[in-house]
Each structure stands twice: as C-alpha cells, then as structure tokens.
GROMACS .gro file of C-alpha atoms in nm:
model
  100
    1UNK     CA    1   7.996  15.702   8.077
    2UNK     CA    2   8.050  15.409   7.819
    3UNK     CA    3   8.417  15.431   7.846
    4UNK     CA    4   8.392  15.350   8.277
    5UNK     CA    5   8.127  15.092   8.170
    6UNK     CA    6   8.337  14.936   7.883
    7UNK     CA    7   8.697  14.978   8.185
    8UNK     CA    8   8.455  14.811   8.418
    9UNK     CA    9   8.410  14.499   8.182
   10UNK     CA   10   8.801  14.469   8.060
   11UNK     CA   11   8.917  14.507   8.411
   12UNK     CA   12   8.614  14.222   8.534
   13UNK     CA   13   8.744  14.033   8.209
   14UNK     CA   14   9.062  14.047   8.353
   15UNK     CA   15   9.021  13.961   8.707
   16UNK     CA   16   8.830  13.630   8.579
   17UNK     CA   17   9.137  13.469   8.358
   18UNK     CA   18   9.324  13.562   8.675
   19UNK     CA   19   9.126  13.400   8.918
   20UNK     CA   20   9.105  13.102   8.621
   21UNK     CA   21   9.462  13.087   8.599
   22UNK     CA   22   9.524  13.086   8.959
   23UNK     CA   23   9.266  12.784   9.033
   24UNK     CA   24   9.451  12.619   8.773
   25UNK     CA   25   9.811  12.693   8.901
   26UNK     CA   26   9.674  12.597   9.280
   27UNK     CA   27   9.529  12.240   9.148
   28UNK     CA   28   9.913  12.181   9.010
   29UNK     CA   29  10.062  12.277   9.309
   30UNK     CA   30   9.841  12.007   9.454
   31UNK     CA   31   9.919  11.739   9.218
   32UNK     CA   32  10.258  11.830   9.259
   33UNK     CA   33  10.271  11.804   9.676
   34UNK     CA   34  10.099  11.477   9.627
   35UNK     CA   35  10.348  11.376   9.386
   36UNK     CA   36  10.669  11.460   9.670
   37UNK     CA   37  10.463  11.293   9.944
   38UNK     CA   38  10.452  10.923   9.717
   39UNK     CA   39  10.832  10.994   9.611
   40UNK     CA   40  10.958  11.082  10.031
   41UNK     CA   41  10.754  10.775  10.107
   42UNK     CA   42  10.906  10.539   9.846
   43UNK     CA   43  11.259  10.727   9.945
   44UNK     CA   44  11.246  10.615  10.276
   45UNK     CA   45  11.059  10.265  10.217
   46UNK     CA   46  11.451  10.225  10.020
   47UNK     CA   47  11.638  10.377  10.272
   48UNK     CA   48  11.491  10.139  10.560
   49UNK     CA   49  11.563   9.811  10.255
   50UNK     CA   50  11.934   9.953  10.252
   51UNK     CA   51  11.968   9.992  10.623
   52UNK     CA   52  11.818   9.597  10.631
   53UNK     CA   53  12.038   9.465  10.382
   54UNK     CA   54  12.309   9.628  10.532
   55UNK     CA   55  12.279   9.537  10.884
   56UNK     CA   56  12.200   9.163  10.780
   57UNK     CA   57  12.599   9.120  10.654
   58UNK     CA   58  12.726   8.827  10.410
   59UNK     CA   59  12.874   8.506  10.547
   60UNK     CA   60  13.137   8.360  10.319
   61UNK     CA   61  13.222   8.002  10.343
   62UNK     CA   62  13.579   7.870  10.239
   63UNK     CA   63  13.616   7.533  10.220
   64UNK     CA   64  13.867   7.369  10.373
   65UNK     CA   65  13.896   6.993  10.332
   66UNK     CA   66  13.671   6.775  10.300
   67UNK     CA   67  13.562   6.495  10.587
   68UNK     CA   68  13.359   6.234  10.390
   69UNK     CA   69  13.100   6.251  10.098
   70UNK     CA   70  12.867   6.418  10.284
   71UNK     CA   71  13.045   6.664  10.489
   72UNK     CA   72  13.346   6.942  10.474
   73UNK     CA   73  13.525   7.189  10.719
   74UNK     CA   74  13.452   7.554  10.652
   75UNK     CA   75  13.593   7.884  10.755
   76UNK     CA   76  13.339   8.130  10.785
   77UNK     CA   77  13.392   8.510  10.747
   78UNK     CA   78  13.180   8.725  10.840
   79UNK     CA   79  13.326   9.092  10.677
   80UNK     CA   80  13.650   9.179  10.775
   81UNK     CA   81  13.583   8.928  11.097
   82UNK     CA   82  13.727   8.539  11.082
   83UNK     CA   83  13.615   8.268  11.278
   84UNK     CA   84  13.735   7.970  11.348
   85UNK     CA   85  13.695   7.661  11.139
   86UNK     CA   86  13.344   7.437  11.199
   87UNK     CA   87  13.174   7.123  11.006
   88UNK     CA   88  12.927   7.136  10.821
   89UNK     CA   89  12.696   6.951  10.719
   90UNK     CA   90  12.590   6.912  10.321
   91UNK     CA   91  12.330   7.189  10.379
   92UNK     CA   92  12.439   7.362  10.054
   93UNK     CA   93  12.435   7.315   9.712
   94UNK     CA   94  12.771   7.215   9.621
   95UNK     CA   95  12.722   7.403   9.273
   96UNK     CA   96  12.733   7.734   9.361
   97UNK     CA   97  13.092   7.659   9.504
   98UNK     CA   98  13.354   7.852   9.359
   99UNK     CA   99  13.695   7.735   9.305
  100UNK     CA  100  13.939   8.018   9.367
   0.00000   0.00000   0.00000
C-alpha cells in the first residue's frame, strides 16, 4: 500500500512542475503576443511615413539666369516631369544652391 501512496505523490509531484512550467510558458507566450502587437503597430506607423514621403515627391529647381539681385528664372522638375520655366522670387537661401 506504501508503494500506490508513495506513485500517488511522484505522479502529484509531477503534475505540479507541469502545471508550473506551463503557467510559466503561457505568461511568455503573452509577453511575446504583446511584443508582435507594438512591433505590427510601429511596422505600419513606417509604412504609412514611407507611403507620405513618397507621395509628397521632390521639386528640383535649376537655375536659369538671373533677372536682378533679387530674383532668377527657374526650371522646376518635378520627377521625371519638366515644367516650364517661372520667376521666382528670392524665397530661398541662395546657399544651398549647387553649382553643377
């Protein structure tokens, strides 16, 4: 009769580290779902910057003469799209030109 009482206890034993183990294992899995939900949410916060950035476009300016002190004729482009030439007034800082 020992023997069943002393199987009773190791199995019991047993079935306690195991239910341990899995509480432990399930408050990971938690941690870990919380963890994917901040990274899909800062994933997509960058995808919508991207998508901004890249619907916004670059205008770049090239000079081409200049009218008096204060003004110059540009050509704008606008990607692979030209326009045509328009004056400007000095509403740039003439140090950031670029000579080319």
């Amino acid at each position: 009769m020992s023997t069943d009482a002393e199987r009773r206890e190791q199995v019991l034993t047993e079935y306690r580290k195991k239910l341990q183990k899995h509480k432990e294992i399930d408050t990971k899995v938690r941690q870990l779902r919380d963890s994917v939900k901040g990274l899909r949410k800062d994933y997509d916060k960058t995808e919508d910057d991207l998508k901004a950035l890249q619907s916004v476009g670059q205008i770049i300016g090239e000079v081409l003469r200049q009218l008096d002190e204060e003004r110059c004729e540009l050509l704008l482009h606008r990607g692979s799209q030209e326009t045509s030439p328009a004056a400007a007034a000095a509403c740039f800082d003439k140090g950031m030109l670029k000579g080319s």
